[in-house]
CSV table of C-alpha atoms in Angstrom, one decimal:
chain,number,residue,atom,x,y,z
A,705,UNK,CA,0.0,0.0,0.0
A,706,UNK,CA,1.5,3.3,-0.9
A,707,UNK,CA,-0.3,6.7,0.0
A,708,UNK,CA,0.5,10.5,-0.8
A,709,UNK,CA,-0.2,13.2,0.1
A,710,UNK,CA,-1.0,16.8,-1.7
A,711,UNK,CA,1.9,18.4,-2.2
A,712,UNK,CA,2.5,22.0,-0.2
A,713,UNK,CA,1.9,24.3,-2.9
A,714,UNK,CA,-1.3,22.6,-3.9
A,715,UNK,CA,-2.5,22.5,-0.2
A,716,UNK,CA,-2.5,26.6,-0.4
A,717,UNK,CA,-4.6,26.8,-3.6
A,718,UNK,CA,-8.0,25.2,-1.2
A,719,UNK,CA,-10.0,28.8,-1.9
A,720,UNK,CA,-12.3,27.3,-4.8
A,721,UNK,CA,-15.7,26.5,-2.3
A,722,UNK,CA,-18.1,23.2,-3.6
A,723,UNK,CA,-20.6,23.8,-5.8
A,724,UNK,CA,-24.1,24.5,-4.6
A,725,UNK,CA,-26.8,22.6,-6.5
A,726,UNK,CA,-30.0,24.6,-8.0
A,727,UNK,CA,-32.2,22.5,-6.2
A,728,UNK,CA,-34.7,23.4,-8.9
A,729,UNK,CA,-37.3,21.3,-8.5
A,730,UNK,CA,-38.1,20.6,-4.9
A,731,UNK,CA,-37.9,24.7,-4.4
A,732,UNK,CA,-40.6,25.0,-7.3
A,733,UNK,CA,-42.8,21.9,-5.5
A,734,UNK,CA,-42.6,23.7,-2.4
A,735,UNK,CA,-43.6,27.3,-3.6
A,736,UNK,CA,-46.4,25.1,-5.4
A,737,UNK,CA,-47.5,23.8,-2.8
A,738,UNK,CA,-47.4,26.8,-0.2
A,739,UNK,CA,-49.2,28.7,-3.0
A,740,UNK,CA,-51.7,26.0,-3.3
A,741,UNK,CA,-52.2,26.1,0.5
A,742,UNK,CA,-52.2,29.2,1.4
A,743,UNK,CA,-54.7,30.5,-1.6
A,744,UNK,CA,-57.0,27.5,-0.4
A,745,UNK,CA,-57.1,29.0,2.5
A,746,UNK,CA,-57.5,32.8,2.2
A,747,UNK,CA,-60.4,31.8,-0.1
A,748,UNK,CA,-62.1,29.9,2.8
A,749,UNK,CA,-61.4,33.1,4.8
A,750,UNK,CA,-63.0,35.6,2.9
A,751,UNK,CA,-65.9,32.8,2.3
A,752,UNK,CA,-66.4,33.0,5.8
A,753,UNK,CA,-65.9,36.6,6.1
A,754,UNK,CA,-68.6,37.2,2.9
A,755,UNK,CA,-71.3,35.2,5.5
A,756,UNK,CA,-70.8,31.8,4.0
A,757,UNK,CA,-70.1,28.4,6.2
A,758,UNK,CA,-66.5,27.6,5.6
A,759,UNK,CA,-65.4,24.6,4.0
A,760,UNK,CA,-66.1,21.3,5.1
A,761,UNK,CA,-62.6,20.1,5.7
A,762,UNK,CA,-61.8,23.2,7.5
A,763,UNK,CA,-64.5,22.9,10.2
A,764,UNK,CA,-64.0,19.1,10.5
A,765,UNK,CA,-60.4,19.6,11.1
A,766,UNK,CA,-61.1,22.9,13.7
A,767,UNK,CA,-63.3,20.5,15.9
A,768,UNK,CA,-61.2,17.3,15.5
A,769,UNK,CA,-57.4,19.6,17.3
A,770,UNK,CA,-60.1,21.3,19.9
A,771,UNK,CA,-61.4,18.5,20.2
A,772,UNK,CA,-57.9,16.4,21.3
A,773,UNK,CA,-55.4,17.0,23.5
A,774,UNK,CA,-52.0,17.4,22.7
A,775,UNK,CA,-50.6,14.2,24.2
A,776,UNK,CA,-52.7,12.5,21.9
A,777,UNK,CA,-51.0,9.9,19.9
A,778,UNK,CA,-51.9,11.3,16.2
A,779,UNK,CA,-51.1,15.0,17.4
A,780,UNK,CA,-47.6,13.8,18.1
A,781,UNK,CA,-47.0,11.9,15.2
A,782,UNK,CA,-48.4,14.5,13.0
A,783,UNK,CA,-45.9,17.1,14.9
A,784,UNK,CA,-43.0,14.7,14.6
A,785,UNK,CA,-43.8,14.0,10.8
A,786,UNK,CA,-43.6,18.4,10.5
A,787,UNK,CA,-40.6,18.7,12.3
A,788,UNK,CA,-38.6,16.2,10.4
A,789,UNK,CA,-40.0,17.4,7.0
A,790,UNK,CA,-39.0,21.0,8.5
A,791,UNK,CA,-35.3,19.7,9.4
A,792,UNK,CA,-35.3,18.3,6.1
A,793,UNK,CA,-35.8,20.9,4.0
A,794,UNK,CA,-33.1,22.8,6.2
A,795,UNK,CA,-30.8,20.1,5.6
A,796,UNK,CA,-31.2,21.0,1.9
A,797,UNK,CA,-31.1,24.6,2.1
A,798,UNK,CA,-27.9,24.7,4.1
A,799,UNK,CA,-25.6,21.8,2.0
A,800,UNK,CA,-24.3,22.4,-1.3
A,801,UNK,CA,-25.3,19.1,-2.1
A,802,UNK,CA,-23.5,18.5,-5.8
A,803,UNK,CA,-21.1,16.1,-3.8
A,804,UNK,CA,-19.9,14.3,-7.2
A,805,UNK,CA,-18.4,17.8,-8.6
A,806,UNK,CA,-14.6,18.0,-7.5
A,807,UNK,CA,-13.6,22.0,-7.5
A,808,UNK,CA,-10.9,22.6,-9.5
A,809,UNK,CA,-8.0,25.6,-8.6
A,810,UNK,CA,-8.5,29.0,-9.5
A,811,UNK,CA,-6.1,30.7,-12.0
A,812,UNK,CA,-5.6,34.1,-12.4
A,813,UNK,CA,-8.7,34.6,-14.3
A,814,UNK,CA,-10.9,33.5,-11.3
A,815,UNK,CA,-13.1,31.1,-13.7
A,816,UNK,CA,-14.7,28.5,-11.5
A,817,UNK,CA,-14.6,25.1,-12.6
A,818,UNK,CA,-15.7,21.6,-11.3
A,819,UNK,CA,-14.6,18.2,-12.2
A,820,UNK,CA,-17.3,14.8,-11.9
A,821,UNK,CA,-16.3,12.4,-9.9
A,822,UNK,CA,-16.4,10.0,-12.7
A,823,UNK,CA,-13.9,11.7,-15.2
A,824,UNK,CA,-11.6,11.8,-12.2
A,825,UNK,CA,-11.9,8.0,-11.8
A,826,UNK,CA,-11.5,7.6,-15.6
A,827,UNK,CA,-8.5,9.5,-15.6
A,828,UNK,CA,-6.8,7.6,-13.3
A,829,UNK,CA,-7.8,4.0,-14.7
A,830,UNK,CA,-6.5,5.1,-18.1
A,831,UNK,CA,-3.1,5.9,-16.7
A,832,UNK,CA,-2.3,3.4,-14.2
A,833,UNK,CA,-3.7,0.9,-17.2
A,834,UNK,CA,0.0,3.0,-19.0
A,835,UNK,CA,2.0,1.4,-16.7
A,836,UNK,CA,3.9,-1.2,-17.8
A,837,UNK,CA,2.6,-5.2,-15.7
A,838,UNK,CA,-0.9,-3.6,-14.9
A,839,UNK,CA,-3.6,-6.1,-16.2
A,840,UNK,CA,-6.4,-4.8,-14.4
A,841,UNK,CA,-7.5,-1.7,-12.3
A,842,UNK,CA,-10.0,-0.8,-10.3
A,843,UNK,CA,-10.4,3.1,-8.9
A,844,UNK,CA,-13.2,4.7,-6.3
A,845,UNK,CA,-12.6,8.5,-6.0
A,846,UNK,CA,-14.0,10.1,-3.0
A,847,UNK,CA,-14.1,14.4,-2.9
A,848,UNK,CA,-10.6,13.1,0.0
A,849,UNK,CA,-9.4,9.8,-1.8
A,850,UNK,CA,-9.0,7.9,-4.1
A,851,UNK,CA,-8.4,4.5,-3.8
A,852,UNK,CA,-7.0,2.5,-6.9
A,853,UNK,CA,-6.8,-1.4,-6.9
A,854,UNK,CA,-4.3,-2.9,-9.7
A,855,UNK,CA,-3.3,-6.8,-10.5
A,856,UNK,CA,-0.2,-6.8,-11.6
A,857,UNK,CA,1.0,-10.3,-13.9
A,858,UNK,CA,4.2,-10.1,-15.0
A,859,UNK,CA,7.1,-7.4,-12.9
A,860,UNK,CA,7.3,-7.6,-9.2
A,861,UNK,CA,4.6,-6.0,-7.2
A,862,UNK,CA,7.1,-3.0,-5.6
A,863,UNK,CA,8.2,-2.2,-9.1
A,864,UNK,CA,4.8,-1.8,-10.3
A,865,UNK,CA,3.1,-0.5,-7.0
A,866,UNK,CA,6.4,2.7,-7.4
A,867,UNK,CA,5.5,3.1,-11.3
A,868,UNK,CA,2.0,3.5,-10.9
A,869,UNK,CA,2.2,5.9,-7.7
A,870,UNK,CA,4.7,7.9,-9.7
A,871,UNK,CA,2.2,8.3,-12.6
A,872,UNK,CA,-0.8,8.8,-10.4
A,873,UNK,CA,0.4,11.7,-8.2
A,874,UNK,CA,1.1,13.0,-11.6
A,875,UNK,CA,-2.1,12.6,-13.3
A,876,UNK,CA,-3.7,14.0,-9.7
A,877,UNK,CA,-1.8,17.3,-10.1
A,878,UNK,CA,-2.9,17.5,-13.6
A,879,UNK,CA,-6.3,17.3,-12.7
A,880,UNK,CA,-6.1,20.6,-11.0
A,881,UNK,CA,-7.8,20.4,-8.8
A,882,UNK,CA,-8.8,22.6,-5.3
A,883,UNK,CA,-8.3,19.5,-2.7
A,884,UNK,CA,-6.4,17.0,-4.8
A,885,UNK,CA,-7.3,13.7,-3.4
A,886,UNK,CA,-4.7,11.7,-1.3
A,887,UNK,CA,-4.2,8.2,-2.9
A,888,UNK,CA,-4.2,4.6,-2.2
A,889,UNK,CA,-2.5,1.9,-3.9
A,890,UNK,CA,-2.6,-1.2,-3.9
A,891,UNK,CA,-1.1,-3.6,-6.6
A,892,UNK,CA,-2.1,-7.9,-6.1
A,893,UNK,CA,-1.5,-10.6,-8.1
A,894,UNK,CA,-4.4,-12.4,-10.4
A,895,UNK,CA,-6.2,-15.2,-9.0
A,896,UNK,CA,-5.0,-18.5,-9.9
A,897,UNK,CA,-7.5,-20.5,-11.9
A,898,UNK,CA,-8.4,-23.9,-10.8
């Protein structure tokens, strides 16, 4: 197992922030259904206010909570069910939530770019698969690590396991990216078939 770390200049260029995700559509199914809501209800105000009985569901639900206490069973489960919706839609409003978009530095231009998760996984498959003995690899990039598992099948394991850290750590810093991720390597023989 071989692992690096960022190099120092690299650790100094962290000032590219994740990427915040639009969050398009639960903000427009939530203004919906506020909207939906809240006209419902002014309507069955000014109903009431023009001398008219208010709606049905309105009164039944009036008498049913003056009717109940608040220990009740239902009344609790129907608070607990609006708190967590409520600490939910926090959660959302206060993460960035596009966790599969790497940053990438900032150059003097100040243009802000990201980098998928995925590209950054194919990148490194294609060049440890350049190294010379790699049959196989397999690579998992975190927005911290990346882990890359190689079968080696015909030069020694160190030889290989050296190369292919050497032409990771390079292909990491040629990413550019804010945080590059620290590595993993590991480098096994193939199975032997029975």
């Amino acid at each position: 197992m071989s692992t690096s770390a960022p190099a120092p200049e690299e650790r100094g260029a962290h000032r590219a922030g994740r990427f915040w995700s639009v969050r398009r559509a639960p903000a427009v199914l939530l203004a919906l259904a506020v909207l939906g809501g809240t006209g419902l209800l002014l309507y069955d105000i000014a109903a009431v206010r023009a001398g008219r009985p208010g709606m049905r569901w309105r009164r039944v639900l009036a008498e049913g909570l003056a009717g109940r206490p608040l220990d009740d069973l239902w009344v609790r489960v129907g608070a607990g069910a609006a708190m967590a919706l409520g600490l939910w839609l926090l959660v959302l409003a206060l993460t960035p939530g596009l966790r599969a978009v790497l940053p990438m530095r900032r150059g003097p231009a100040q243009v802000r770019a990201g980098l998928d998760r995925e590209a950054v996984v194919l990148v490194l498959r294609d060049r440890a698969m350049e190294v010379g003995g790699v049959q196989s690899v397999r690579v998992r990039a975190g927005r911290g690590k990346a882990m890359v598992r190689a079968v080696a099948h015909f030069r020694e394991l160190d030889d290989v396991r050296a190369d292919l850290t050497a032409a990771l750590d390079g292909a990491v810093r040629e990413l550019g990216l804010a945080r590059p991720p620290a590595l993993s390597v590991y480098v096994t023989r193939p199975a032997r078939k029975r």
